[in-house]
Tab-separated table of C-alpha atoms in Angstrom:
chain	number	residue	atom	x	y	z
A	1	UNK	CA	-32.927	-29.130	119.684
A	2	UNK	CA	-29.980	-29.400	118.512
A	3	UNK	CA	-26.651	-29.976	120.863
A	4	UNK	CA	-24.455	-27.031	121.250
A	5	UNK	CA	-21.965	-28.228	124.487
A	6	UNK	CA	-20.186	-30.455	121.421
A	7	UNK	CA	-19.701	-27.382	119.798
A	8	UNK	CA	-15.897	-25.554	120.942
A	9	UNK	CA	-16.574	-21.269	120.310
A	10	UNK	CA	-13.073	-19.788	121.478
A	11	UNK	CA	-10.607	-23.584	119.427
A	12	UNK	CA	-6.632	-23.665	119.292
A	13	UNK	CA	-6.496	-23.150	115.572
A	14	UNK	CA	-2.872	-23.741	113.779
A	15	UNK	CA	-2.518	-20.419	112.905
A	16	UNK	CA	-3.561	-18.937	116.063
A	17	UNK	CA	-1.256	-21.055	118.592
A	18	UNK	CA	1.601	-19.452	115.507
A	19	UNK	CA	1.014	-16.528	116.236
A	20	UNK	CA	0.703	-17.135	119.951
A	21	UNK	CA	3.654	-18.545	120.269
A	22	UNK	CA	5.803	-15.693	117.856
A	23	UNK	CA	4.677	-13.268	119.797
A	24	UNK	CA	6.462	-14.412	122.788
A	25	UNK	CA	9.525	-14.819	121.004
A	26	UNK	CA	12.244	-12.060	121.355
A	27	UNK	CA	12.607	-10.447	117.750
A	28	UNK	CA	10.098	-11.873	116.143
A	29	UNK	CA	8.449	-9.768	113.102
A	30	UNK	CA	5.333	-12.150	112.304
A	31	UNK	CA	7.957	-13.976	109.240
A	32	UNK	CA	8.289	-17.212	109.987
A	33	UNK	CA	4.202	-17.542	111.368
A	34	UNK	CA	3.788	-15.943	107.558
A	35	UNK	CA	5.827	-18.602	106.345
A	36	UNK	CA	4.546	-22.246	108.124
A	37	UNK	CA	0.955	-20.130	107.608
A	38	UNK	CA	1.852	-20.862	103.428
A	39	UNK	CA	2.985	-24.540	103.984
A	40	UNK	CA	-0.153	-25.436	105.658
A	41	UNK	CA	-1.995	-23.662	102.785
A	42	UNK	CA	0.275	-26.212	100.428
A	43	UNK	CA	-0.272	-28.757	102.910
A	44	UNK	CA	-3.792	-28.431	102.602
A	45	UNK	CA	-4.263	-28.596	98.845
A	46	UNK	CA	-2.215	-31.933	99.379
A	47	UNK	CA	-4.130	-32.983	101.313
A	48	UNK	CA	-7.037	-32.440	99.002
A	49	UNK	CA	-4.983	-34.002	95.948
A	50	UNK	CA	-4.618	-36.955	97.585
A	51	UNK	CA	-8.125	-37.639	98.771
A	52	UNK	CA	-8.831	-37.701	95.593
A	53	UNK	CA	-5.621	-39.295	93.495
A	54	UNK	CA	-7.874	-41.710	91.943
A	55	UNK	CA	-10.838	-40.515	90.736
A	56	UNK	CA	-8.584	-37.018	89.095
A	57	UNK	CA	-6.170	-39.982	87.391
A	58	UNK	CA	-3.240	-38.785	89.548
A	59	UNK	CA	-1.803	-42.244	90.729
A	60	UNK	CA	1.252	-43.998	88.939
A	61	UNK	CA	3.924	-43.096	87.712
A	62	UNK	CA	4.918	-39.689	85.801
A	63	UNK	CA	7.588	-41.273	83.754
A	64	UNK	CA	11.258	-39.831	85.277
A	65	UNK	CA	13.303	-40.982	88.258
A	66	UNK	CA	13.811	-37.351	90.910
A	67	UNK	CA	17.051	-37.324	92.144
A	68	UNK	CA	17.978	-39.415	94.604
A	69	UNK	CA	16.819	-42.429	92.184
A	70	UNK	CA	13.776	-43.446	93.569
A	71	UNK	CA	10.390	-43.355	90.744
A	72	UNK	CA	8.443	-39.409	90.738
A	73	UNK	CA	4.473	-40.386	90.619
A	74	UNK	CA	2.218	-37.665	89.462
A	75	UNK	CA	1.346	-36.595	93.179
A	76	UNK	CA	5.321	-36.473	93.452
A	77	UNK	CA	5.559	-33.386	91.304
A	78	UNK	CA	2.305	-31.912	91.850
A	79	UNK	CA	3.220	-31.685	95.804
A	80	UNK	CA	6.674	-30.591	95.020
A	81	UNK	CA	4.819	-27.328	92.729
A	82	UNK	CA	2.746	-26.512	95.589
A	83	UNK	CA	5.501	-26.314	98.241
A	84	UNK	CA	7.028	-24.505	96.119
A	85	UNK	CA	4.985	-21.812	94.962
A	86	UNK	CA	2.923	-21.108	98.358
A	87	UNK	CA	6.365	-20.926	99.936
A	88	UNK	CA	8.016	-18.307	97.452
A	89	UNK	CA	4.660	-17.137	97.983
A	90	UNK	CA	4.928	-16.446	101.389
A	91	UNK	CA	8.116	-13.607	100.917
A	92	UNK	CA	9.957	-15.549	103.528
A	93	UNK	CA	11.888	-17.804	102.071
A	94	UNK	CA	15.203	-16.880	100.465
A	95	UNK	CA	15.994	-20.672	99.319
A	96	UNK	CA	14.973	-24.476	99.716
A	97	UNK	CA	15.562	-27.682	99.041
A	98	UNK	CA	13.756	-30.470	98.140
A	99	UNK	CA	13.873	-33.869	97.652
A	100	UNK	CA	12.516	-33.187	94.226
A	101	UNK	CA	14.845	-30.928	93.100
A	102	UNK	CA	18.835	-31.786	92.246
A	103	UNK	CA	19.506	-28.293	92.868
A	104	UNK	CA	18.733	-25.492	95.413
A	105	UNK	CA	15.962	-24.119	94.888
A	106	UNK	CA	16.372	-19.939	95.017
A	107	UNK	CA	13.328	-17.061	95.098
A	108	UNK	CA	13.718	-14.638	93.039
A	109	UNK	CA	14.331	-11.811	94.951
A	110	UNK	CA	12.144	-9.512	94.672
A	111	UNK	CA	10.305	-12.663	96.914
A	112	UNK	CA	13.367	-13.071	99.059
A	113	UNK	CA	12.584	-13.219	103.136
A	114	UNK	CA	15.197	-14.773	105.789
A	115	UNK	CA	13.812	-18.304	106.183
A	116	UNK	CA	15.464	-21.594	104.178
A	117	UNK	CA	12.877	-24.398	104.344
A	118	UNK	CA	13.629	-28.122	103.323
A	119	UNK	CA	10.989	-30.167	102.275
A	120	UNK	CA	10.070	-33.504	101.111
A	121	UNK	CA	6.365	-32.722	99.390
A	122	UNK	CA	5.365	-36.253	99.139
A	123	UNK	CA	7.778	-39.069	101.676
A	124	UNK	CA	6.349	-42.847	101.208
A	125	UNK	CA	5.388	-41.953	97.372
A	126	UNK	CA	5.610	-45.647	96.235
A	127	UNK	CA	2.349	-46.471	99.552
A	128	UNK	CA	0.282	-43.749	96.869
A	129	UNK	CA	-1.549	-46.293	94.376
A	130	UNK	CA	-2.402	-48.845	97.567
A	131	UNK	CA	-3.121	-46.278	99.458
A	132	UNK	CA	-1.752	-45.741	102.530
A	133	UNK	CA	-0.660	-43.771	105.503
A	134	UNK	CA	1.511	-40.490	103.609
A	135	UNK	CA	2.897	-37.478	104.635
A	136	UNK	CA	5.351	-33.785	103.991
A	137	UNK	CA	8.152	-33.301	105.685
A	138	UNK	CA	9.918	-30.027	106.599
A	139	UNK	CA	12.815	-27.998	107.916
A	140	UNK	CA	13.153	-24.591	108.928
A	141	UNK	CA	16.276	-22.040	109.596
A	142	UNK	CA	17.507	-18.849	109.550
A	143	UNK	CA	19.961	-17.564	106.359
A	144	UNK	CA	22.972	-17.677	107.584
A	145	UNK	CA	24.936	-15.818	104.627
A	146	UNK	CA	24.452	-12.470	102.934
A	147	UNK	CA	23.932	-11.653	99.672
A	148	UNK	CA	22.901	-13.903	97.000
A	149	UNK	CA	21.053	-17.489	98.938
A	150	UNK	CA	23.941	-20.199	98.506
A	151	UNK	CA	23.894	-23.614	99.219
A	152	UNK	CA	25.775	-22.753	102.647
A	153	UNK	CA	22.563	-22.085	104.103
A	154	UNK	CA	20.743	-25.117	103.587
A	155	UNK	CA	24.040	-26.576	104.636
A	156	UNK	CA	23.220	-26.503	108.422
A	157	UNK	CA	23.047	-28.871	110.889
A	158	UNK	CA	20.209	-29.357	112.403
A	159	UNK	CA	20.633	-27.922	115.866
A	160	UNK	CA	19.934	-24.979	113.291
A	161	UNK	CA	16.275	-25.720	112.946
A	162	UNK	CA	13.581	-22.891	114.507
A	163	UNK	CA	10.735	-25.139	113.271
A	164	UNK	CA	10.569	-28.378	111.929
A	165	UNK	CA	7.227	-30.188	111.093
A	166	UNK	CA	5.415	-32.973	109.361
A	167	UNK	CA	2.169	-33.421	107.811
A	168	UNK	CA	0.317	-37.326	108.012
A	169	UNK	CA	-2.462	-37.627	104.823
A	170	UNK	CA	-4.066	-41.083	107.184
A	171	UNK	CA	-7.658	-41.618	108.258
A	172	UNK	CA	-6.828	-37.581	108.820
A	173	UNK	CA	-4.733	-35.214	108.423
A	174	UNK	CA	-2.443	-34.401	111.130
A	175	UNK	CA	-0.071	-31.987	111.506
A	176	UNK	CA	3.363	-32.293	114.010
A	177	UNK	CA	4.455	-28.560	114.881
A	178	UNK	CA	7.423	-27.822	116.476
A	179	UNK	CA	9.590	-24.852	116.946
A	180	UNK	CA	11.856	-26.007	119.893
A	181	UNK	CA	9.216	-26.051	122.626
A	182	UNK	CA	7.723	-28.661	122.740
A	183	UNK	CA	5.262	-30.879	120.296
A	184	UNK	CA	2.472	-30.226	118.850
A	185	UNK	CA	-0.786	-32.247	117.711
A	186	UNK	CA	-3.223	-30.373	115.347
A	187	UNK	CA	-5.806	-32.292	113.227
A	188	UNK	CA	-7.237	-31.122	110.087
A	189	UNK	CA	-10.851	-30.065	110.598
A	190	UNK	CA	-12.090	-30.210	106.742
A	191	UNK	CA	-15.681	-28.721	107.913
A	192	UNK	CA	-13.769	-25.488	108.732
A	193	UNK	CA	-10.267	-25.800	106.441
A	194	UNK	CA	-8.581	-25.374	109.959
A	195	UNK	CA	-5.904	-27.271	111.818
A	196	UNK	CA	-6.864	-27.231	114.576
A	197	UNK	CA	-5.274	-28.133	118.584
A	198	UNK	CA	-5.360	-31.247	119.705
A	199	UNK	CA	-2.708	-31.739	121.764
A	200	UNK	CA	-0.157	-30.044	123.650
A	201	UNK	CA	3.339	-30.351	124.589
A	202	UNK	CA	3.460	-34.165	123.461
A	203	UNK	CA	5.407	-36.870	125.353
A	204	UNK	CA	6.743	-39.936	123.688
A	205	UNK	CA	6.932	-43.329	126.721
A	206	UNK	CA	10.513	-43.807	126.887
A	207	UNK	CA	10.254	-46.923	126.421
A	208	UNK	CA	8.027	-48.770	123.945
A	209	UNK	CA	6.578	-52.172	122.695
A	210	UNK	CA	7.543	-52.489	118.863
A	211	UNK	CA	10.005	-52.145	117.076
A	212	UNK	CA	9.941	-50.255	113.350
A	213	UNK	CA	11.951	-51.737	110.554
A	214	UNK	CA	12.581	-52.748	107.151
A	215	UNK	CA	14.192	-56.659	108.598
A	216	UNK	CA	13.928	-58.132	104.426
A	217	UNK	CA	16.928	-56.021	104.197
A	218	UNK	CA	18.602	-58.648	107.454
A	219	UNK	CA	21.022	-60.498	105.111
A	220	UNK	CA	22.536	-57.021	104.969
A	221	UNK	CA	22.492	-55.874	108.237
A	222	UNK	CA	25.976	-55.138	110.639
A	223	UNK	CA	25.583	-58.511	113.864
A	224	UNK	CA	25.602	-55.614	116.265
A	225	UNK	CA	21.540	-54.437	114.322
A	226	UNK	CA	20.504	-58.281	114.379
A	227	UNK	CA	21.732	-59.464	117.712
A	228	UNK	CA	19.250	-56.225	118.928
A	229	UNK	CA	15.976	-57.707	116.957
A	230	UNK	CA	17.413	-61.168	118.136
A	231	UNK	CA	17.361	-59.237	121.554
A	232	UNK	CA	13.549	-58.013	120.900
A	233	UNK	CA	11.944	-61.329	119.564
A	234	UNK	CA	13.514	-63.416	121.746
A	235	UNK	CA	14.209	-61.148	125.273
A	236	UNK	CA	16.894	-63.968	127.450
A	237	UNK	CA	15.201	-62.503	130.485
A	238	UNK	CA	11.734	-64.119	129.444
A	239	UNK	CA	9.622	-61.046	129.454
A	240	UNK	CA	6.987	-59.878	126.171
A	241	UNK	CA	8.769	-60.222	122.680
A	242	UNK	CA	8.598	-56.619	120.972
A	243	UNK	CA	5.844	-56.279	118.328
A	244	UNK	CA	6.902	-55.990	114.614
A	245	UNK	CA	5.013	-52.441	113.077
A	246	UNK	CA	6.337	-51.387	109.379
A	247	UNK	CA	4.783	-49.809	106.572
A	248	UNK	CA	7.320	-47.686	104.462
A	249	UNK	CA	6.141	-44.353	105.088
A	250	UNK	CA	8.691	-42.699	107.582
A	251	UNK	CA	5.881	-39.635	108.538
A	252	UNK	CA	3.574	-42.812	108.736
A	253	UNK	CA	6.439	-44.784	110.574
A	254	UNK	CA	7.132	-42.446	113.133
A	255	UNK	CA	4.023	-40.968	114.424
A	256	UNK	CA	2.976	-44.423	115.394
A	257	UNK	CA	6.463	-44.131	116.730
A	258	UNK	CA	5.801	-41.108	118.660
A	259	UNK	CA	2.302	-42.438	119.461
A	260	UNK	CA	2.722	-45.139	121.185
A	261	UNK	CA	6.200	-45.531	121.384
A	262	UNK	CA	9.030	-47.708	120.694
A	263	UNK	CA	11.527	-47.648	118.190
A	264	UNK	CA	12.246	-46.949	114.287
A	265	UNK	CA	15.322	-47.383	112.512
A	266	UNK	CA	16.710	-47.009	109.149
A	267	UNK	CA	20.482	-48.596	109.458
A	268	UNK	CA	22.699	-48.510	107.474
A	269	UNK	CA	23.556	-52.085	105.796
A	270	UNK	CA	25.965	-53.436	102.920
A	271	UNK	CA	23.592	-51.692	100.139
A	272	UNK	CA	22.777	-48.569	101.307
A	273	UNK	CA	26.511	-48.288	103.511
A	274	UNK	CA	25.717	-44.582	104.116
A	275	UNK	CA	22.152	-45.469	105.027
A	276	UNK	CA	18.983	-44.805	102.640
A	277	UNK	CA	17.206	-41.805	104.523
A	278	UNK	CA	18.567	-37.812	103.335
A	279	UNK	CA	19.650	-35.713	106.677
A	280	UNK	CA	18.189	-32.244	105.283
A	281	UNK	CA	14.186	-33.269	104.543
A	282	UNK	CA	14.493	-36.811	106.187
A	283	UNK	CA	16.485	-36.627	109.333
A	284	UNK	CA	16.735	-33.254	110.859
A	285	UNK	CA	13.719	-32.521	111.378
A	286	UNK	CA	12.344	-35.494	112.099
A	287	UNK	CA	14.804	-36.022	114.744
A	288	UNK	CA	13.766	-32.050	116.078
A	289	UNK	CA	10.765	-33.874	116.344
A	290	UNK	CA	11.263	-37.191	118.134
A	291	UNK	CA	13.928	-35.594	120.513
A	292	UNK	CA	10.889	-32.352	121.492
A	293	UNK	CA	8.735	-35.607	122.544
A	294	UNK	CA	11.950	-36.473	124.564
A	295	UNK	CA	12.853	-38.918	122.346
A	296	UNK	CA	16.440	-39.943	120.754
A	297	UNK	CA	17.926	-39.922	117.702
A	298	UNK	CA	21.381	-41.099	116.601
A	299	UNK	CA	22.722	-42.379	113.406
A	300	UNK	CA	24.259	-44.832	115.533
A	301	UNK	CA	27.940	-43.490	116.485
A	302	UNK	CA	26.323	-38.729	116.306
A	303	UNK	CA	23.204	-37.388	116.890
A	304	UNK	CA	21.014	-36.729	114.297
A	305	UNK	CA	21.245	-33.377	114.419
A	306	UNK	CA	25.011	-32.718	115.542
A	307	UNK	CA	25.746	-33.946	111.740
A	308	UNK	CA	26.969	-30.840	109.636
A	309	UNK	CA	25.915	-31.442	106.294
A	310	UNK	CA	28.316	-31.896	103.024
A	311	UNK	CA	25.539	-32.859	100.306
A	312	UNK	CA	21.939	-31.619	99.563
A	313	UNK	CA	20.400	-35.425	99.401
A	314	UNK	CA	23.446	-37.146	102.129
A	315	UNK	CA	21.896	-39.615	103.185
A	316	UNK	CA	23.263	-41.080	106.875
A	317	UNK	CA	21.513	-44.347	108.934
A	318	UNK	CA	19.282	-42.938	110.543
A	319	UNK	CA	17.963	-44.605	113.857
A	320	UNK	CA	14.864	-43.042	116.911
A	321	UNK	CA	12.553	-43.371	119.198
A	322	UNK	CA	11.661	-43.807	122.204
A	323	UNK	CA	15.109	-42.284	125.564
A	324	UNK	CA	15.130	-46.315	126.646
A	325	UNK	CA	14.495	-47.874	123.275
A	326	UNK	CA	17.102	-46.244	121.172
A	327	UNK	CA	20.190	-46.225	124.195
A	328	UNK	CA	19.823	-50.231	124.445
A	329	UNK	CA	20.003	-50.072	120.275
A	330	UNK	CA	23.140	-47.985	120.738
A	331	UNK	CA	24.269	-50.358	123.856
A	332	UNK	CA	24.599	-53.705	121.139
A	333	UNK	CA	26.158	-50.970	118.621
A	334	UNK	CA	28.567	-50.488	121.060
A	335	UNK	CA	29.143	-54.071	122.060
A	336	UNK	CA	31.224	-54.393	118.536
A	337	UNK	CA	33.163	-50.967	118.222
């Protein structure tokens, strides 16, 4: 006799969730729902490609370097094309910004909608060949100009975001999504090809026990950062030191930080005085999600979502995590000001 109890007959899929929340929004047209569904289709396809990368010879270099100086992998190219094509086919975008493209991507006139999407199609792709977790990050804004789309539509502060999310291709494929009313986690069920709601209104711990930073660059860090790290490793009050975890895939490190609490840091250093992570399609969407979960995100001097972008591939210092941990970090920064 088969056990029917494990099978949910009223399942909350991501599509259902987005439709339901969309219906509650004033003046909703369904265009955003359509757009998010297009992103999900691209994520499912990327997830499938990531899973069989080795077998399909998608590992290794594509033989070029992208606009931000990273070596481009074959999976990067594939993922970028998947996202661009799916978004343009959704009839919801007017323009896009991708980590892989130097200039803004203008949607053909006959397929244009009112939204702007900034995305990193495959974040952490330097980890592809060693099979560590990688991800996709995206931020959605409403356009602010009339007529032909311009860079001005994309250069909006994170405060204007209407939706953000990331996909994590790990031991399972997960999507973290927020439309500004809390953070929700969805897991891909390969049996039905749908993302299922697994955690609703996720909240971070106010304080964690983990710090995440590439300490190999400690030589180049500002003294305030090294003093903060020393405080985490050798607490003056005799409490337990923090654990250190660093994958090198931003999505992976951020997802762990949201799940367990703690702090993630990619500060400016002597080699990268403006920071390394990109504002539009890495820092802004992640900061939006962290804040939705009750955490904080900062450049060290300014809230990330308040930063006015000046260029498409602008870099900023980035520190995010549990509320108390980030405030403690800021107290060390202020000592040196």
